[in-house]
Short mmCIF file of C-alpha atoms and ligand atoms in Angstrom, two decimals:
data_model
loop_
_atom_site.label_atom_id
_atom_site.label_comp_id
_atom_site.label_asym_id
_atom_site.label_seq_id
_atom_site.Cartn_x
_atom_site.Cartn_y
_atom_site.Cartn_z
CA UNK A 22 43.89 152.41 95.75
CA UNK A 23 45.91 155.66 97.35
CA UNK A 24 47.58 156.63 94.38
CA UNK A 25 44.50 156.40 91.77
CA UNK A 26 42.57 159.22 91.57
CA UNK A 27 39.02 158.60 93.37
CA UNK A 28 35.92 160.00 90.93
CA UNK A 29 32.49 160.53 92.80
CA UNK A 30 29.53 159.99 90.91
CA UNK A 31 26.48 161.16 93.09
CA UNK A 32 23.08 159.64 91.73
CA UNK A 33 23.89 156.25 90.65
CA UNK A 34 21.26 155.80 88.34
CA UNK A 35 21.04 155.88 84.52
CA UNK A 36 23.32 158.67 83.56
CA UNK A 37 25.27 157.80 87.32
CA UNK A 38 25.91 154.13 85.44
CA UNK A 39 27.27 154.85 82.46
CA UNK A 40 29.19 157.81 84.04
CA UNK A 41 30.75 154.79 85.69
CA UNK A 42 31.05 152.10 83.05
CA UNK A 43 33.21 155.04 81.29
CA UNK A 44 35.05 156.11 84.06
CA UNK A 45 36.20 152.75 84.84
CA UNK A 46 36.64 151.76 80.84
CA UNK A 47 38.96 154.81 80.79
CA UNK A 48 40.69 153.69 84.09
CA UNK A 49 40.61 157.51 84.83
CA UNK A 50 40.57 156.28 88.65
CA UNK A 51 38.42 154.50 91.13
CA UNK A 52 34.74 154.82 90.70
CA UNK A 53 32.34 155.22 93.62
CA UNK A 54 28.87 155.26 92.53
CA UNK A 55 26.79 157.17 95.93
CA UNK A 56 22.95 157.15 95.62
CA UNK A 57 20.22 157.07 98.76
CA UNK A 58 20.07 154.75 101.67
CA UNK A 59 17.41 153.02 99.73
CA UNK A 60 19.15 152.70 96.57
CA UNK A 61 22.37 151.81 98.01
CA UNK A 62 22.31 148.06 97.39
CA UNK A 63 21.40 148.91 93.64
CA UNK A 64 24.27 150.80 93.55
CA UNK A 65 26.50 148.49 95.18
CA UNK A 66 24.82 145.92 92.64
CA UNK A 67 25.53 148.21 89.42
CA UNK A 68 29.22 148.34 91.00
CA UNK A 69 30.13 144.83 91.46
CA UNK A 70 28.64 144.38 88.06
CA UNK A 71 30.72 146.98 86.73
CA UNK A 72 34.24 145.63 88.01
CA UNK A 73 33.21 142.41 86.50
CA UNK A 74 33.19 143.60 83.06
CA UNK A 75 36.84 144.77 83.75
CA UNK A 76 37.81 140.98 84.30
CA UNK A 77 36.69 140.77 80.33
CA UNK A 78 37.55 144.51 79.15
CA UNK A 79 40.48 144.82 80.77
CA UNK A 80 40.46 147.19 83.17
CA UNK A 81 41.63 147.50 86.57
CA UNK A 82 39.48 150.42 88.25
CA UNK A 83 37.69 149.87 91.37
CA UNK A 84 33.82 150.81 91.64
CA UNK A 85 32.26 150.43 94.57
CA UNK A 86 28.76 151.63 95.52
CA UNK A 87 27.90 153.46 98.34
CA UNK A 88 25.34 155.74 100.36
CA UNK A 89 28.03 156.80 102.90
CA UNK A 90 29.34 160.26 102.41
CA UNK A 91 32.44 159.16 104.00
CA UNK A 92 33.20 157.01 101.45
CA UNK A 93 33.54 159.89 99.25
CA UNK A 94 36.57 161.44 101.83
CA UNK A 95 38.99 163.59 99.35
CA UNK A 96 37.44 162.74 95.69
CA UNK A 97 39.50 164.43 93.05
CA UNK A 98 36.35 164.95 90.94
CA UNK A 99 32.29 164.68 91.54
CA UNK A 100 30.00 164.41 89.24
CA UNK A 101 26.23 164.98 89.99
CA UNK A 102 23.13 163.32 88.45
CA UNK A 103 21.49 163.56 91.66
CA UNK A 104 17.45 164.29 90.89
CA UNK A 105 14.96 163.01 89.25
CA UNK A 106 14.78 163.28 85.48
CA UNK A 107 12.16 164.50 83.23
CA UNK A 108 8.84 162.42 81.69
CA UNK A 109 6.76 163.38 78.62
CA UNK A 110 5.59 166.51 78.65
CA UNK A 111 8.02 168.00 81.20
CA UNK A 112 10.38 170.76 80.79
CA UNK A 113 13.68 170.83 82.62
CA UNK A 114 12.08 173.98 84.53
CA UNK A 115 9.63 172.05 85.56
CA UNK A 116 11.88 169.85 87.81
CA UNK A 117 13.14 172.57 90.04
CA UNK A 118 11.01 172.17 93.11
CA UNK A 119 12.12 168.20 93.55
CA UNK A 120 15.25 168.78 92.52
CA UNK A 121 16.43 171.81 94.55
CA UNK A 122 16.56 169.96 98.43
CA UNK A 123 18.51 167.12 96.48
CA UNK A 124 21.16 169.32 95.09
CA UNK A 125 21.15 171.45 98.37
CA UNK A 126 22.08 167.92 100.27
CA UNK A 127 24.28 167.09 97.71
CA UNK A 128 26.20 170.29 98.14
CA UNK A 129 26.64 170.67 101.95
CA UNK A 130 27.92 166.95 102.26
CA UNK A 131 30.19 167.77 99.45
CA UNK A 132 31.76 170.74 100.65
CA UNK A 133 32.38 168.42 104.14
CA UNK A 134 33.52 165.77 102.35
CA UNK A 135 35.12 166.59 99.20
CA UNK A 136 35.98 170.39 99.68
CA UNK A 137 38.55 170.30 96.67
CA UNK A 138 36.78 168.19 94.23
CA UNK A 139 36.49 169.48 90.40
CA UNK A 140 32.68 169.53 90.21
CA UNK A 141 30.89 168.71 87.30
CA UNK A 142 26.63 169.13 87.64
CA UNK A 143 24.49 167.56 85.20
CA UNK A 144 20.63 167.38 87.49
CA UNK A 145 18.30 169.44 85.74
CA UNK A 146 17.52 172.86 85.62
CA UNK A 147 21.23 172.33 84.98
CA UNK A 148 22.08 175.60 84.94
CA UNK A 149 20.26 176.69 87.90
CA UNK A 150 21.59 173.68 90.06
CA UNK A 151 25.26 174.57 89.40
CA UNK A 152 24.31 177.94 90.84
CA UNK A 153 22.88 176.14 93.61
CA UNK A 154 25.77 174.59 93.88
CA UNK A 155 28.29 176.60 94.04
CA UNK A 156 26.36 179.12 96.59
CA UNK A 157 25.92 176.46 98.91
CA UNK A 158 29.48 175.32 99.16
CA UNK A 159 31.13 178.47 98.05
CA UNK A 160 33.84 177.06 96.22
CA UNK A 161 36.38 178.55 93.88
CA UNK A 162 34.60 179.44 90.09
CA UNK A 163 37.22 177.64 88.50
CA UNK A 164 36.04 174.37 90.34
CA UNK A 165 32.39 174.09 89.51
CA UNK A 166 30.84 174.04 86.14
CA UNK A 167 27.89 172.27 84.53
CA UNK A 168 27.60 169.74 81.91
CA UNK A 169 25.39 171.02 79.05
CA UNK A 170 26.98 172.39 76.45
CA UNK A 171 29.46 169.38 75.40
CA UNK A 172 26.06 167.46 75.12
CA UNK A 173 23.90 170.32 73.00
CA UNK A 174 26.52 170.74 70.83
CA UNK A 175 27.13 167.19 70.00
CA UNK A 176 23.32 167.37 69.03
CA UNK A 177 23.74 170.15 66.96
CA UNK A 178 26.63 168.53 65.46
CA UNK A 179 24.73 165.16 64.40
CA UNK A 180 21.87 167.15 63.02
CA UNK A 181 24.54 169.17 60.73
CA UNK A 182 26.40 165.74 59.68
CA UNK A 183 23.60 163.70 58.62
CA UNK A 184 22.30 166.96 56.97
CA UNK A 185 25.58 167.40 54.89
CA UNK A 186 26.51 163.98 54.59
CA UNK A 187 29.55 164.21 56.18
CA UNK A 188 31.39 162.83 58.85
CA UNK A 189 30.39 164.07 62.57
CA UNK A 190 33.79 164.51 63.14
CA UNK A 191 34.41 167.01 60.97
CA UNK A 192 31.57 169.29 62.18
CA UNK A 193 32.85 172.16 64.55
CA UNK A 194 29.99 173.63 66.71
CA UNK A 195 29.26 174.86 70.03
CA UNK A 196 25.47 175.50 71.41
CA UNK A 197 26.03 178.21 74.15
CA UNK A 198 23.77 179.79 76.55
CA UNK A 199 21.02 178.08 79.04
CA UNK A 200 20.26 174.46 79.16
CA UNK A 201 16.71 174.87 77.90
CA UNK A 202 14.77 175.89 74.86
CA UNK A 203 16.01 178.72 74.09
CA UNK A 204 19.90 177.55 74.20
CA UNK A 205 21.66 179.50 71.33
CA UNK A 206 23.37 177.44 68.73
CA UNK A 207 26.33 179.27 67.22
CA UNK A 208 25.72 178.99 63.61
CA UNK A 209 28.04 182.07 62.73
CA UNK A 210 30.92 179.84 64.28
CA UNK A 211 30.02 176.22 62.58
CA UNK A 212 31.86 175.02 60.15
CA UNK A 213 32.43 171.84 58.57
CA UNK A 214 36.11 171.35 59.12
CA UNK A 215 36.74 175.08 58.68
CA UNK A 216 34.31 175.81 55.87
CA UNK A 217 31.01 177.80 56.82
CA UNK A 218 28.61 175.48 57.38
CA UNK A 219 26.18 177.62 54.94
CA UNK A 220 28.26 175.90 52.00
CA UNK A 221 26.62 173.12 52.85
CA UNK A 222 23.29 173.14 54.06
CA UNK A 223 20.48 175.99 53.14
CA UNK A 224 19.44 178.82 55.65
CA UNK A 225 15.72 177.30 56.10
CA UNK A 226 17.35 173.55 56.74
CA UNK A 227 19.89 175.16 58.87
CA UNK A 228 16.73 176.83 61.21
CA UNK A 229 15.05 173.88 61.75
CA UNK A 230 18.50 172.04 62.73
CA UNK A 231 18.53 174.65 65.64
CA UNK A 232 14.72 174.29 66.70
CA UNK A 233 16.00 170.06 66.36
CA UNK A 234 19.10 171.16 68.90
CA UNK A 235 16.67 173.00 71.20
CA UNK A 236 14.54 170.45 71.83
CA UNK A 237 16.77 167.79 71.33
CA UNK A 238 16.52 166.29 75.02
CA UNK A 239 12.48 166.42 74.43
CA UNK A 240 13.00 164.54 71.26
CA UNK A 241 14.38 161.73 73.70
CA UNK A 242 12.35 162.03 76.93
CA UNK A 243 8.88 161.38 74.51
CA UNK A 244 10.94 158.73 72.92
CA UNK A 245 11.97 156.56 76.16
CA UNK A 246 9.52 158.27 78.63
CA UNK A 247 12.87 159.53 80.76
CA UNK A 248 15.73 161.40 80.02
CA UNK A 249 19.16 160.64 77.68
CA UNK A 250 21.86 158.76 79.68
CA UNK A 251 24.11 157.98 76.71
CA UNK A 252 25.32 161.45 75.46
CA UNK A 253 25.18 163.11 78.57
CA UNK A 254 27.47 160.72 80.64
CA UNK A 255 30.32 160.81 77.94
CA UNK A 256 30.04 164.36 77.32
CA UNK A 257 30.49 164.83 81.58
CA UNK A 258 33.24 162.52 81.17
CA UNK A 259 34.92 164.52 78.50
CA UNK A 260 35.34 167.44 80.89
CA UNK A 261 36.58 165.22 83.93
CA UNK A 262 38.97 163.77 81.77
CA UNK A 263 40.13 167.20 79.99
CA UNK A 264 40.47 168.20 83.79
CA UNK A 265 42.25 165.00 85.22
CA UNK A 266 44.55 164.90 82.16
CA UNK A 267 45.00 168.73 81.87
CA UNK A 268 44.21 168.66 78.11
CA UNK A 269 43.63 172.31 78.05
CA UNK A 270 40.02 171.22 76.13
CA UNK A 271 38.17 173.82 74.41
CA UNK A 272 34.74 173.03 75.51
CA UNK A 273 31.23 175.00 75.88
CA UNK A 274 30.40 174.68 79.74
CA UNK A 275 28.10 176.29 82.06
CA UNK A 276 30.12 178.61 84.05
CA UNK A 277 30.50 181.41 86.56
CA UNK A 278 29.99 184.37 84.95
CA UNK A 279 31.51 187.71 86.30
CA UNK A 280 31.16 189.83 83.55
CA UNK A 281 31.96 187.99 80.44
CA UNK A 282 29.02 188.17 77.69
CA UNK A 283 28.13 191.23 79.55
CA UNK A 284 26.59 188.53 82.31
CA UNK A 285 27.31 188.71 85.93
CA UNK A 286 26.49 185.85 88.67
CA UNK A 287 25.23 183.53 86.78
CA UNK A 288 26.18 180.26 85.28
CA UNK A 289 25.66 179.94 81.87
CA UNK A 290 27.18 178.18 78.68
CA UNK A 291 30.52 179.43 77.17
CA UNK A 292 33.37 178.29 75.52
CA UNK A 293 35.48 177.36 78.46
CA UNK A 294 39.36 175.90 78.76
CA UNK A 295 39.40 172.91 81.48
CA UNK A 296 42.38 171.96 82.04
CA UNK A 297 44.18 170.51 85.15
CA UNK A 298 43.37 173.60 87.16
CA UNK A 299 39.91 173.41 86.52
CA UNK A 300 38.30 175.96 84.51
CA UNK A 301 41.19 178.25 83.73
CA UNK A 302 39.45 179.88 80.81
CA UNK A 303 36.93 181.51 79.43
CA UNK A 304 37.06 182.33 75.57
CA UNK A 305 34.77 185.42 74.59
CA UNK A 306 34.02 185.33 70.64
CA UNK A 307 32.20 187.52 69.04
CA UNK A 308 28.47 187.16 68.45
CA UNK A 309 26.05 188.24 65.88
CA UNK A 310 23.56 190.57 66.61
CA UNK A 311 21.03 187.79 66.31
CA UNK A 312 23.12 185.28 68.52
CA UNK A 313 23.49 188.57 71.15
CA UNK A 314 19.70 188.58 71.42
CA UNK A 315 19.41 185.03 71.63
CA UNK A 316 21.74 184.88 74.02
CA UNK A 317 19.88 187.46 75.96
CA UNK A 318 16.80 185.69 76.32
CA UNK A 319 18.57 182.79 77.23
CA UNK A 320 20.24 184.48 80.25
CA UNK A 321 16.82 185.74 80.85
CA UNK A 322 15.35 182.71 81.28
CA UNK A 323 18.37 181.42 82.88
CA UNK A 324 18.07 183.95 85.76
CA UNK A 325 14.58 183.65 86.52
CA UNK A 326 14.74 179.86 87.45
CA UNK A 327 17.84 181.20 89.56
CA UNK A 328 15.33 183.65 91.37
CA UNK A 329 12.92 180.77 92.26
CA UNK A 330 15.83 178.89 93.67
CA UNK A 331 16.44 182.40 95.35
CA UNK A 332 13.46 182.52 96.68
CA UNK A 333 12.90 179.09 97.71
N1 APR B 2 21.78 162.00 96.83
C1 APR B 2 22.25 161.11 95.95
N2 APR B 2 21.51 160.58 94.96
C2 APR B 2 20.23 160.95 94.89
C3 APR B 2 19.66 161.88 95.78
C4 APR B 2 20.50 162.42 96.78
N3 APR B 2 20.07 163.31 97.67
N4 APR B 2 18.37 162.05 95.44
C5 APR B 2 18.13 161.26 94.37
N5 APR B 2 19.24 160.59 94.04
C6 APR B 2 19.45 159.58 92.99
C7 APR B 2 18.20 158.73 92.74
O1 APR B 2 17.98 157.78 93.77
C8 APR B 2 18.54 158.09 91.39
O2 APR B 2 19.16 156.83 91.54
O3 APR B 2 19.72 160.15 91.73
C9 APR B 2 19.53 159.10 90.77
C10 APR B 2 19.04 159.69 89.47
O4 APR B 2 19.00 158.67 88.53
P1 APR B 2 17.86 158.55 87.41
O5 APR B 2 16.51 158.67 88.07
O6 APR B 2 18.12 157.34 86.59
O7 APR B 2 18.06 159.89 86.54
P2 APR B 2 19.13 160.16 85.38
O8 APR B 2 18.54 159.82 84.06
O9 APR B 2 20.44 159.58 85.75
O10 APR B 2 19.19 161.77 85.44
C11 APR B 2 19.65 162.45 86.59
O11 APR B 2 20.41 164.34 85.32
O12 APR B 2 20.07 164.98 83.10
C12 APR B 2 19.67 165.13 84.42
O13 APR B 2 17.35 165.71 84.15
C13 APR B 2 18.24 164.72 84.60
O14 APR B 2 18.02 165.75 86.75
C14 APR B 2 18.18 164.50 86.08
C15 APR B 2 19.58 163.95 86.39
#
């Protein structure tokens, strides 16, 4: 196992299992799914399960579950579902005061354990618990960032598809800003392989496509009475992979801000190059007025979850 890479996935429950199933699909390295003492043998359960479905798939990765830190000695990569998700009638705010001690235990053992891990956070209020993160461990910008953005903007880009009856893969757009409700899709940058998307689908349609991406994770939690597991996990993956593989991916991603957008320490979504340095990039493009403002209120919002973590 020495020469694979070794992914941590921290919360081994439904986006921590299908982080894995990918990981291990992809053979991007050994999997070890970590979760509580008390969840451990679930985890080791989901694991063993797991490496059995390489025996018919055809992989080779190890996954193993765990609760020991140890375990986790020198990962390459983490990536953290740790917390508990949302229910009807919940916003991700909401989930703050139960999921701020999880992240802060997450973090110290992390930075004793796996100091030079690429760090990907997905626990909700995402982009509040990357912050957490990162102030906890204090590791390099470049190393931390928070899955949100790959995920709103493949929302966005369904929404605009089935809209314009065209392929998904030929929609290009990127939701930027906060994880919440007021996340700011880009619709001066979407296009439907290079062609504004306002050739396509009418200014009213458009608006309620963006009020669809905003409260596109609601749309699911009222639907299955918890939180998406699907999207999110392959979107994480996506930016493991971009890192692992240096692809040089193009990607919105929360991220430490030190100016850019006219934003300083916070994390927030921008376009963002990972590559295999981590996140070597970050791509300003220029914004509408409208998009400015939204992104405004975004930050806004953004920051004052950060000040009850702050505080806390
Ligand atoms: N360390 C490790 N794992 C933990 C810890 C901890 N300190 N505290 C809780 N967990 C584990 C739980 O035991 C559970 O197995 O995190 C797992 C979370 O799994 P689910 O409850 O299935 O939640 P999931 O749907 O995977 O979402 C996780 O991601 O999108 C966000 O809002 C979502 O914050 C939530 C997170």
């Amino acid at each position: 196992m020495a020469n694979r890479k070794k992914i941590g996935l921290i919360g081994a429950g439904n986006i921590g299992g299908e982080l894995a199933r990918l990981c291990a699909n992809k053979e991007l390295g050994d999997v070890f799914l970590f979760d509580i003492p008390a969840k451990e043998n679930f985890a080791k359960g989901k694991a063993l399960d797991l490496e059995q479905n390489g025996a018919i798939l055809g992989y080779d990765s190890h996954v193993r579950g765990t609760a020991n830190w140890a375990d986790l000695e020198g990962a390459d990569v983490l990536i953290v579902t740790a917390g508990i998700p949302r229910k009807p009638g919940q916003s991700r705010d909401d989930l703050v005061a139960v999921n701020l001690p999880i992240i802060r235990d997450v973090a110290t053992n992390a930075k004793k354990h796996c100091p030079n891990a690429f760090v990907i956070v997905i626990s909700n209020p995402l982009d509040a618990m990357v912050y957490e993160y990162k102030r906890v461990t204090g590791c390099p910008k470049g190393m931390i960032t928070g899955m949100a953005g790959v995920l709103d903007s493949a929302r966005f880009q369904l929404f605009l598809a089935r809209e314009a009856g065209v392929s998904v893969k030929d929609v290009r757009a990127m939701v930027l800003g906060g994880h919440g409700d007021d996340m700011v899709p880009v619709l001066s940058m979407t296009t439907i392989n290079g062609i504004p998307v306002s050739n396509f689908i009418a200014k009213d349609k458009l608006q309620s496509i963006v009020e669809r991406t905003r409260k596109g994770g609601g749309e699911i939690v009222n639907l299955m009475g918890t939180s998406a597991y699907y999207a999110p996990a392959t979107a994480a993956v996506a930016m493991a992979e971009a890192y692992l593989l240096d692809q040089k991916r193009l990607l919105a991603c929360a991220t430490y801000l030190e100016g850019e957008y006219g934003y300083k320490d916070l994390f927030m979504g921008v376009p963002a190059v990972i590559g295999g340095k981590g996140v070597e990039k970050i791509v300003e493009i220029p914004l509408s007025d409208e998009e400015k403002g939204m992104l405004a209120k975004s930050a806004a919002s953004v920051q004052s979850i950060v000040d009850v973590c702050k505080k806390s």
